[in-house]
Amino acid sequence: MIKCSYLLRSSKGKTIGIDLVVEGNRIIDVVIFGDFFAYPPEIIDELQSSLKNCKLDEVKDIIHKICSKSKLVGIDADDIVNVIFKAIEEC
């Protein structure tokens, strides 16, 4: 298991951070945080739950599907995808 963290400043003006635990090609645990806004706020919990135990090649589709049901302010779905893969790359 590898623990990874990363902070990303979005071009939309806010910061998104990620704490990950990765094993092989799966995300075991994930925490998403930052100074952005999500409506409804529960969407972040749904993202975290959906990403746990998912394969890395499923990440982008999961994030875009869930984010299409919400409004993100200060970041977008691609920022979430990017911060996850930047964290893994930096480990």
mmCIF file of N, CA, C and O in Angstrom:
data_model
loop_
_atom_site.group_PDB
_atom_site.id
_atom_site.type_symbol
_atom_site.label_atom_id
_atom_site.label_comp_id
_atom_site.label_asym_id
_atom_site.label_seq_id
_atom_site.Cartn_x
_atom_site.Cartn_y
_atom_site.Cartn_z
ATOM 1 N N MET A 1 0.834 -1.187 0.000
ATOM 2 C CA MET A 1 0.000 0.000 0.000
ATOM 3 C C MET A 1 0.873 1.243 0.000
ATOM 4 O O MET A 1 1.875 1.283 0.702
ATOM 5 N N ILE A 2 0.440 2.224 -0.754
ATOM 6 C CA ILE A 2 1.165 3.487 -0.862
ATOM 7 C C ILE A 2 0.215 4.611 -0.467
ATOM 8 O O ILE A 2 -0.913 4.681 -0.956
ATOM 9 N N LYS A 3 0.690 5.506 0.412
ATOM 10 C CA LYS A 3 -0.083 6.686 0.784
ATOM 11 C C LYS A 3 0.427 7.871 -0.022
ATOM 12 O O LYS A 3 1.638 8.100 -0.084
ATOM 13 N N CYS A 4 -0.495 8.604 -0.633
ATOM 14 C CA CYS A 4 -0.138 9.723 -1.495
ATOM 15 C C CYS A 4 -0.973 10.939 -1.124
ATOM 16 O O CYS A 4 -2.141 10.800 -0.750
ATOM 17 N N SER A 5 -0.392 12.113 -1.274
ATOM 18 C CA SER A 5 -1.104 13.369 -1.060
ATOM 19 C C SER A 5 -0.671 14.366 -2.113
ATOM 20 O O SER A 5 0.467 14.318 -2.595
ATOM 21 N N TYR A 6 -1.586 15.283 -2.448
ATOM 22 C CA TYR A 6 -1.244 16.308 -3.420
ATOM 23 C C TYR A 6 -2.215 17.467 -3.288
ATOM 24 O O TYR A 6 -3.394 17.265 -2.999
ATOM 25 N N LEU A 7 -1.723 18.690 -3.504
ATOM 26 C CA LEU A 7 -2.546 19.898 -3.569
ATOM 27 C C LEU A 7 -2.427 20.487 -4.960
ATOM 28 O O LEU A 7 -1.328 20.530 -5.523
ATOM 29 N N LEU A 8 -3.540 20.954 -5.497
ATOM 30 C CA LEU A 8 -3.562 21.517 -6.844
ATOM 31 C C LEU A 8 -4.329 22.831 -6.822
ATOM 32 O O LEU A 8 -5.409 22.903 -6.228
ATOM 33 N N ARG A 9 -3.779 23.841 -7.434
ATOM 34 C CA ARG A 9 -4.471 25.120 -7.592
ATOM 35 C C ARG A 9 -5.158 25.095 -8.942
ATOM 36 O O ARG A 9 -4.527 24.997 -9.985
ATOM 37 N N SER A 10 -6.477 25.168 -8.933
ATOM 38 C CA SER A 10 -7.266 25.115 -10.158
ATOM 39 C C SER A 10 -7.149 26.429 -10.927
ATOM 40 O O SER A 10 -6.996 27.496 -10.334
ATOM 41 N N SER A 11 -7.267 26.349 -12.228
ATOM 42 C CA SER A 11 -7.304 27.564 -13.050
ATOM 43 C C SER A 11 -8.576 28.365 -12.772
ATOM 44 O O SER A 11 -8.683 29.518 -13.135
ATOM 45 N N LYS A 12 -9.533 27.740 -12.096
ATOM 46 C CA LYS A 12 -10.781 28.403 -11.729
ATOM 47 C C LYS A 12 -10.662 29.136 -10.392
ATOM 48 O O LYS A 12 -11.623 29.707 -9.913
ATOM 49 N N GLY A 13 -9.485 29.085 -9.756
ATOM 50 C CA GLY A 13 -9.212 29.919 -8.608
ATOM 51 C C GLY A 13 -9.165 29.269 -7.244
ATOM 52 O O GLY A 13 -8.760 29.904 -6.277
ATOM 53 N N LYS A 14 -9.574 28.032 -7.103
ATOM 54 C CA LYS A 14 -9.595 27.396 -5.793
ATOM 55 C C LYS A 14 -8.572 26.268 -5.722
ATOM 56 O O LYS A 14 -8.001 25.854 -6.725
ATOM 57 N N THR A 15 -8.373 25.763 -4.513
ATOM 58 C CA THR A 15 -7.413 24.693 -4.267
ATOM 59 C C THR A 15 -8.163 23.402 -3.955
ATOM 60 O O THR A 15 -9.164 23.419 -3.250
ATOM 61 N N ILE A 16 -7.656 22.309 -4.507
ATOM 62 C CA ILE A 16 -8.194 20.979 -4.199
ATOM 63 C C ILE A 16 -7.036 20.107 -3.730
ATOM 64 O O ILE A 16 -5.935 20.162 -4.286
ATOM 65 N N GLY A 17 -7.299 19.338 -2.699
ATOM 66 C CA GLY A 17 -6.296 18.425 -2.167
ATOM 67 C C GLY A 17 -6.846 17.016 -2.112
ATOM 68 O O GLY A 17 -8.065 16.797 -2.092
ATOM 69 N N ILE A 18 -5.924 16.075 -2.072
ATOM 70 C CA ILE A 18 -6.309 14.665 -2.053
ATOM 71 C C ILE A 18 -5.349 13.906 -1.148
ATOM 72 O O ILE A 18 -4.156 14.178 -1.133
ATOM 73 N N ASP A 19 -5.887 13.022 -0.350
ATOM 74 C CA ASP A 19 -5.107 12.027 0.382
ATOM 75 C C ASP A 19 -5.593 10.673 -0.115
ATOM 76 O O ASP A 19 -6.797 10.403 -0.096
ATOM 77 N N LEU A 20 -4.675 9.851 -0.584
ATOM 78 C CA LEU A 20 -5.011 8.558 -1.182
ATOM 79 C C LEU A 20 -4.228 7.429 -0.539
ATOM 80 O O LEU A 20 -3.093 7.627 -0.122
ATOM 81 N N VAL A 21 -4.828 6.279 -0.544
ATOM 82 C CA VAL A 21 -4.110 5.034 -0.281
ATOM 83 C C VAL A 21 -4.347 4.186 -1.523
ATOM 84 O O VAL A 21 -5.494 3.939 -1.908
ATOM 85 N N VAL A 22 -3.261 3.787 -2.171
ATOM 86 C CA VAL A 22 -3.334 3.033 -3.415
ATOM 87 C C VAL A 22 -2.619 1.697 -3.221
ATOM 88 O O VAL A 22 -1.554 1.634 -2.595
ATOM 89 N N GLU A 23 -3.232 0.653 -3.758
ATOM 90 C CA GLU A 23 -2.602 -0.668 -3.748
ATOM 91 C C GLU A 23 -2.763 -1.258 -5.135
ATOM 92 O O GLU A 23 -3.893 -1.450 -5.605
ATOM 93 N N GLY A 24 -1.632 -1.502 -5.795
ATOM 94 C CA GLY A 24 -1.691 -1.997 -7.170
ATOM 95 C C GLY A 24 -2.356 -0.966 -8.058
ATOM 96 O O GLY A 24 -1.948 0.186 -8.094
ATOM 97 N N ASN A 25 -3.411 -1.375 -8.739
ATOM 98 C CA ASN A 25 -4.116 -0.436 -9.619
ATOM 99 C C ASN A 25 -5.473 -0.040 -9.031
ATOM 100 O O ASN A 25 -6.388 0.300 -9.761
ATOM 101 N N ARG A 26 -5.580 -0.061 -7.691
ATOM 102 C CA ARG A 26 -6.841 0.287 -7.020
ATOM 103 C C ARG A 26 -6.632 1.385 -5.973
ATOM 104 O O ARG A 26 -5.611 1.412 -5.283
ATOM 105 N N ILE A 27 -7.638 2.238 -5.865
ATOM 106 C CA ILE A 27 -7.680 3.209 -4.779
ATOM 107 C C ILE A 27 -8.343 2.511 -3.597
ATOM 108 O O ILE A 27 -9.477 2.045 -3.707
ATOM 109 N N ILE A 28 -7.650 2.434 -2.493
ATOM 110 C CA ILE A 28 -8.172 1.774 -1.301
ATOM 111 C C ILE A 28 -8.943 2.769 -0.431
ATOM 112 O O ILE A 28 -9.992 2.457 0.115
ATOM 113 N N ASP A 29 -8.407 3.978 -0.317
ATOM 114 C CA ASP A 29 -9.066 5.008 0.482
ATOM 115 C C ASP A 29 -8.776 6.361 -0.149
ATOM 116 O O ASP A 29 -7.715 6.550 -0.769
ATOM 117 N N VAL A 30 -9.692 7.309 0.026
ATOM 118 C CA VAL A 30 -9.521 8.630 -0.570
ATOM 119 C C VAL A 30 -10.250 9.671 0.274
ATOM 120 O O VAL A 30 -11.337 9.416 0.778
ATOM 121 N N VAL A 31 -9.588 10.823 0.449
ATOM 122 C CA VAL A 31 -10.198 11.982 1.086
ATOM 123 C C VAL A 31 -9.957 13.173 0.163
ATOM 124 O O VAL A 31 -8.814 13.444 -0.225
ATOM 125 N N ILE A 32 -11.042 13.852 -0.198
ATOM 126 C CA ILE A 32 -10.983 15.027 -1.074
ATOM 127 C C ILE A 32 -11.272 16.249 -0.205
ATOM 128 O O ILE A 32 -12.242 16.257 0.562
ATOM 129 N N PHE A 33 -10.438 17.286 -0.325
ATOM 130 C CA PHE A 33 -10.631 18.492 0.485
ATOM 131 C C PHE A 33 -10.165 19.718 -0.282
ATOM 132 O O PHE A 33 -9.529 19.606 -1.332
ATOM 133 N N GLY A 34 -10.480 20.889 0.222
ATOM 134 C CA GLY A 34 -10.038 22.120 -0.397
ATOM 135 C C GLY A 34 -10.955 23.277 -0.066
ATOM 136 O O GLY A 34 -11.883 23.150 0.735
ATOM 137 N N ASP A 35 -10.698 24.415 -0.718
ATOM 138 C CA ASP A 35 -11.491 25.618 -0.452
ATOM 139 C C ASP A 35 -12.517 25.883 -1.560
ATOM 140 O O ASP A 35 -12.986 27.001 -1.721
ATOM 141 N N PHE A 36 -12.868 24.856 -2.291
ATOM 142 C CA PHE A 36 -13.886 24.947 -3.342
ATOM 143 C C PHE A 36 -15.269 24.690 -2.736
ATOM 144 O O PHE A 36 -15.396 24.344 -1.567
ATOM 145 N N PHE A 37 -16.293 24.867 -3.558
ATOM 146 C CA PHE A 37 -17.670 24.620 -3.129
ATOM 147 C C PHE A 37 -18.301 23.564 -4.023
ATOM 148 O O PHE A 37 -18.031 23.526 -5.227
ATOM 149 N N ALA A 38 -19.138 22.735 -3.424
ATOM 150 C CA ALA A 38 -19.863 21.704 -4.164
ATOM 151 C C ALA A 38 -21.322 21.732 -3.721
ATOM 152 O O ALA A 38 -21.607 21.796 -2.526
ATOM 153 N N TYR A 39 -22.214 21.735 -4.698
ATOM 154 C CA TYR A 39 -23.655 21.731 -4.413
ATOM 155 C C TYR A 39 -24.307 20.565 -5.118
ATOM 156 O O TYR A 39 -24.182 20.467 -6.334
ATOM 157 N N PRO A 40 -24.952 19.674 -4.424
ATOM 158 C CA PRO A 40 -25.067 19.629 -2.966
ATOM 159 C C PRO A 40 -23.745 19.192 -2.335
ATOM 160 O O PRO A 40 -22.966 18.474 -2.967
ATOM 161 N N PRO A 41 -23.483 19.607 -1.102
ATOM 162 C CA PRO A 41 -22.206 19.274 -0.450
ATOM 163 C C PRO A 41 -21.959 17.768 -0.316
ATOM 164 O O PRO A 41 -20.811 17.326 -0.294
ATOM 165 N N GLU A 42 -23.029 16.993 -0.264
ATOM 166 C CA GLU A 42 -22.909 15.538 -0.105
ATOM 167 C C GLU A 42 -22.239 14.876 -1.305
ATOM 168 O O GLU A 42 -21.855 13.706 -1.240
ATOM 169 N N ILE A 43 -22.100 15.612 -2.394
ATOM 170 C CA ILE A 43 -21.497 15.041 -3.600
ATOM 171 C C ILE A 43 -20.049 14.615 -3.334
ATOM 172 O O ILE A 43 -19.562 13.642 -3.914
ATOM 173 N N ILE A 44 -19.361 15.314 -2.437
ATOM 174 C CA ILE A 44 -17.977 14.954 -2.105
ATOM 175 C C ILE A 44 -17.955 13.607 -1.388
ATOM 176 O O ILE A 44 -17.114 12.750 -1.685
ATOM 177 N N ASP A 45 -18.892 13.381 -0.475
ATOM 178 C CA ASP A 45 -18.993 12.071 0.185
ATOM 179 C C ASP A 45 -19.284 10.975 -0.831
ATOM 180 O O ASP A 45 -18.712 9.880 -0.759
ATOM 181 N N GLU A 46 -20.164 11.271 -1.789
ATOM 182 C CA GLU A 46 -20.490 10.286 -2.824
ATOM 183 C C GLU A 46 -19.269 9.979 -3.692
ATOM 184 O O GLU A 46 -19.007 8.817 -4.024
ATOM 185 N N LEU A 47 -18.510 11.014 -4.035
ATOM 186 C CA LEU A 47 -17.277 10.800 -4.803
ATOM 187 C C LEU A 47 -16.311 9.899 -4.045
ATOM 188 O O LEU A 47 -15.776 8.943 -4.600
ATOM 189 N N GLN A 48 -16.083 10.226 -2.771
ATOM 190 C CA GLN A 48 -15.139 9.453 -1.969
ATOM 191 C C GLN A 48 -15.585 8.000 -1.856
ATOM 192 O O GLN A 48 -14.772 7.085 -2.018
ATOM 193 N N SER A 49 -16.865 7.775 -1.599
ATOM 194 C CA SER A 49 -17.384 6.403 -1.483
ATOM 195 C C SER A 49 -17.247 5.647 -2.793
ATOM 196 O O SER A 49 -16.879 4.469 -2.804
ATOM 197 N N SER A 50 -17.541 6.308 -3.896
ATOM 198 C CA SER A 50 -17.495 5.651 -5.204
ATOM 199 C C SER A 50 -16.072 5.347 -5.657
ATOM 200 O O SER A 50 -15.847 4.401 -6.405
ATOM 201 N N LEU A 51 -15.121 6.160 -5.218
ATOM 202 C CA LEU A 51 -13.734 5.947 -5.627
ATOM 203 C C LEU A 51 -13.023 4.880 -4.793
ATOM 204 O O LEU A 51 -12.023 4.321 -5.239
ATOM 205 N N LYS A 52 -13.537 4.590 -3.608
ATOM 206 C CA LYS A 52 -12.908 3.557 -2.779
ATOM 207 C C LYS A 52 -13.043 2.208 -3.468
ATOM 208 O O LYS A 52 -14.125 1.817 -3.900
ATOM 209 N N ASN A 53 -11.918 1.534 -3.578
ATOM 210 C CA ASN A 53 -11.812 0.206 -4.194
ATOM 211 C C ASN A 53 -12.039 0.200 -5.702
ATOM 212 O O ASN A 53 -12.223 -0.867 -6.285
ATOM 213 N N CYS A 54 -12.031 1.355 -6.337
ATOM 214 C CA CYS A 54 -12.177 1.361 -7.797
ATOM 215 C C CYS A 54 -10.804 1.208 -8.452
ATOM 216 O O CYS A 54 -9.777 1.513 -7.862
ATOM 217 N N LYS A 55 -10.817 0.717 -9.668
ATOM 218 C CA LYS A 55 -9.590 0.611 -10.454
ATOM 219 C C LYS A 55 -9.215 1.992 -10.982
ATOM 220 O O LYS A 55 -10.088 2.819 -11.251
ATOM 221 N N LEU A 56 -7.911 2.213 -11.149
ATOM 222 C CA LEU A 56 -7.445 3.517 -11.606
ATOM 223 C C LEU A 56 -8.000 3.889 -12.978
ATOM 224 O O LEU A 56 -8.245 5.064 -13.238
ATOM 225 N N ASP A 57 -8.237 2.892 -13.837
ATOM 226 C CA ASP A 57 -8.765 3.221 -15.163
ATOM 227 C C ASP A 57 -10.260 3.555 -15.143
ATOM 228 O O ASP A 57 -10.827 3.941 -16.163
ATOM 229 N N GLU A 58 -10.900 3.448 -13.983
ATOM 230 C CA GLU A 58 -12.309 3.813 -13.831
ATOM 231 C C GLU A 58 -12.508 5.201 -13.222
ATOM 232 O O GLU A 58 -13.622 5.729 -13.207
ATOM 233 N N VAL A 59 -11.433 5.786 -12.714
ATOM 234 C CA VAL A 59 -11.499 7.041 -11.963
ATOM 235 C C VAL A 59 -12.177 8.154 -12.753
ATOM 236 O O VAL A 59 -13.105 8.805 -12.272
ATOM 237 N N LYS A 60 -11.708 8.411 -13.950
ATOM 238 C CA LYS A 60 -12.222 9.531 -14.741
ATOM 239 C C LYS A 60 -13.726 9.389 -14.990
ATOM 240 O O LYS A 60 -14.484 10.348 -14.804
ATOM 241 N N ASP A 61 -14.170 8.211 -15.389
ATOM 242 C CA ASP A 61 -15.594 8.004 -15.668
ATOM 243 C C ASP A 61 -16.448 8.181 -14.417
ATOM 244 O O ASP A 61 -17.523 8.792 -14.474
ATOM 245 N N ILE A 62 -15.987 7.651 -13.296
ATOM 246 C CA ILE A 62 -16.727 7.786 -12.041
ATOM 247 C C ILE A 62 -16.875 9.254 -11.659
ATOM 248 O O ILE A 62 -17.970 9.726 -11.328
ATOM 249 N N ILE A 63 -15.775 9.986 -11.712
ATOM 250 C CA ILE A 63 -15.800 11.401 -11.318
ATOM 251 C C ILE A 63 -16.714 12.205 -12.229
ATOM 252 O O ILE A 63 -17.549 12.986 -11.756
ATOM 253 N N HIS A 64 -16.594 12.026 -13.529
ATOM 254 C CA HIS A 64 -17.428 12.798 -14.459
ATOM 255 C C HIS A 64 -18.914 12.454 -14.310
ATOM 256 O O HIS A 64 -19.768 13.340 -14.393
ATOM 257 N N LYS A 65 -19.216 11.192 -14.066
ATOM 258 C CA LYS A 65 -20.617 10.789 -13.892
ATOM 259 C C LYS A 65 -21.220 11.454 -12.651
ATOM 260 O O LYS A 65 -22.319 12.010 -12.703
ATOM 261 N N ILE A 66 -20.510 11.400 -11.539
ATOM 262 C CA ILE A 66 -21.022 11.973 -10.295
ATOM 263 C C ILE A 66 -21.065 13.500 -10.373
ATOM 264 O O ILE A 66 -22.048 14.124 -9.957
ATOM 265 N N CYS A 67 -20.038 14.109 -10.922
ATOM 266 C CA CYS A 67 -19.997 15.571 -10.992
ATOM 267 C C CYS A 67 -21.042 16.135 -11.949
ATOM 268 O O CYS A 67 -21.430 17.303 -11.813
ATOM 269 N N SER A 68 -21.511 15.346 -12.878
ATOM 270 C CA SER A 68 -22.550 15.828 -13.796
ATOM 271 C C SER A 68 -23.870 16.073 -13.058
ATOM 272 O O SER A 68 -24.736 16.785 -13.563
ATOM 273 N N LYS A 69 -24.008 15.526 -11.841
ATOM 274 C CA LYS A 69 -25.216 15.700 -11.037
ATOM 275 C C LYS A 69 -25.086 16.857 -10.050
ATOM 276 O O LYS A 69 -25.952 17.040 -9.207
ATOM 277 N N SER A 70 -23.983 17.605 -10.130
ATOM 278 C CA SER A 70 -23.733 18.629 -9.116
ATOM 279 C C SER A 70 -23.203 19.909 -9.758
ATOM 280 O O SER A 70 -22.960 19.963 -10.952
ATOM 281 N N LYS A 71 -23.019 20.896 -8.932
ATOM 282 C CA LYS A 71 -22.379 22.139 -9.358
ATOM 283 C C LYS A 71 -21.129 22.319 -8.515
ATOM 284 O O LYS A 71 -21.194 22.318 -7.283
ATOM 285 N N LEU A 72 -20.000 22.435 -9.184
ATOM 286 C CA LEU A 72 -18.726 22.694 -8.522
ATOM 287 C C LEU A 72 -18.342 24.137 -8.783
ATOM 288 O O LEU A 72 -18.454 24.618 -9.917
ATOM 289 N N VAL A 73 -17.898 24.837 -7.742
ATOM 290 C CA VAL A 73 -17.483 26.234 -7.866
ATOM 291 C C VAL A 73 -16.018 26.328 -7.463
ATOM 292 O O VAL A 73 -15.647 25.921 -6.369
ATOM 293 N N GLY A 74 -15.195 26.831 -8.364
ATOM 294 C CA GLY A 74 -13.770 26.997 -8.090
ATOM 295 C C GLY A 74 -12.901 25.862 -8.591
ATOM 296 O O GLY A 74 -11.681 25.994 -8.628
ATOM 297 N N ILE A 75 -13.515 24.743 -8.949
ATOM 298 C CA ILE A 75 -12.821 23.600 -9.553
ATOM 299 C C ILE A 75 -13.783 22.961 -10.541
ATOM 300 O O ILE A 75 -14.955 23.335 -10.603
ATOM 301 N N ASP A 76 -13.284 21.983 -11.291
ATOM 302 C CA ASP A 76 -14.177 21.182 -12.130
ATOM 303 C C ASP A 76 -13.786 19.707 -12.007
ATOM 304 O O ASP A 76 -12.829 19.360 -11.298
ATOM 305 N N ALA A 77 -14.540 18.860 -12.668
ATOM 306 C CA ALA A 77 -14.310 17.411 -12.570
ATOM 307 C C ALA A 77 -12.892 17.042 -13.001
ATOM 308 O O ALA A 77 -12.260 16.169 -12.389
ATOM 309 N N ASP A 78 -12.382 17.692 -14.037
ATOM 310 C CA ASP A 78 -11.027 17.380 -14.495
ATOM 311 C C ASP A 78 -9.976 17.711 -13.444
ATOM 312 O O ASP A 78 -8.946 17.042 -13.366
ATOM 313 N N ASP A 79 -10.217 18.742 -12.626
ATOM 314 C CA ASP A 79 -9.283 19.053 -11.542
ATOM 315 C C ASP A 79 -9.220 17.900 -10.535
ATOM 316 O O ASP A 79 -8.151 17.575 -10.023
ATOM 317 N N ILE A 80 -10.357 17.281 -10.262
ATOM 318 C CA ILE A 80 -10.385 16.147 -9.331
ATOM 319 C C ILE A 80 -9.606 14.976 -9.913
ATOM 320 O O ILE A 80 -8.797 14.352 -9.236
ATOM 321 N N VAL A 81 -9.837 14.706 -11.190
ATOM 322 C CA VAL A 81 -9.093 13.636 -11.869
ATOM 323 C C VAL A 81 -7.595 13.938 -11.823
ATOM 324 O O VAL A 81 -6.779 13.080 -11.459
ATOM 325 N N ASN A 82 -7.226 15.171 -12.172
ATOM 326 C CA ASN A 82 -5.812 15.543 -12.227
ATOM 327 C C ASN A 82 -5.128 15.440 -10.875
ATOM 328 O O ASN A 82 -3.987 14.973 -10.787
ATOM 329 N N VAL A 83 -5.796 15.879 -9.802
ATOM 330 C CA VAL A 83 -5.148 15.828 -8.495
ATOM 331 C C VAL A 83 -4.926 14.388 -8.049
ATOM 332 O O VAL A 83 -3.909 14.079 -7.412
ATOM 333 N N ILE A 84 -5.822 13.496 -8.406
ATOM 334 C CA ILE A 84 -5.635 12.076 -8.062
ATOM 335 C C ILE A 84 -4.402 11.506 -8.765
ATOM 336 O O ILE A 84 -3.534 10.893 -8.134
ATOM 337 N N PHE A 85 -4.300 11.744 -10.064
ATOM 338 C CA PHE A 85 -3.176 11.159 -10.793
ATOM 339 C C PHE A 85 -1.858 11.864 -10.511
ATOM 340 O O PHE A 85 -0.803 11.241 -10.549
ATOM 341 N N LYS A 86 -1.898 13.157 -10.169
ATOM 342 C CA LYS A 86 -0.677 13.858 -9.746
ATOM 343 C C LYS A 86 -0.181 13.277 -8.415
ATOM 344 O O LYS A 86 1.020 13.113 -8.210
ATOM 345 N N ALA A 87 -1.111 12.998 -7.509
ATOM 346 C CA ALA A 87 -0.734 12.403 -6.214
ATOM 347 C C ALA A 87 -0.045 11.057 -6.429
ATOM 348 O O ALA A 87 0.989 10.780 -5.816
ATOM 349 N N ILE A 88 -0.624 10.241 -7.287
ATOM 350 C CA ILE A 88 -0.046 8.919 -7.562
ATOM 351 C C ILE A 88 1.317 9.065 -8.225
ATOM 352 O O ILE A 88 2.272 8.355 -7.877
ATOM 353 N N GLU A 89 1.429 9.989 -9.148
ATOM 354 C CA GLU A 89 2.693 10.231 -9.861
ATOM 355 C C GLU A 89 3.796 10.683 -8.885
ATOM 356 O O GLU A 89 4.961 10.315 -9.051
ATOM 357 N N GLU A 90 3.434 11.460 -7.884
ATOM 358 C CA GLU A 90 4.406 11.995 -6.926
ATOM 359 C C GLU A 90 4.834 10.989 -5.857
ATOM 360 O O GLU A 90 5.794 11.222 -5.136
ATOM 361 N N CYS A 91 4.109 9.903 -5.712
ATOM 362 C CA CYS A 91 4.439 8.911 -4.667
ATOM 363 C C CYS A 91 5.757 8.217 -4.931
ATOM 364 O O CYS A 91 6.109 7.878 -5.993
#
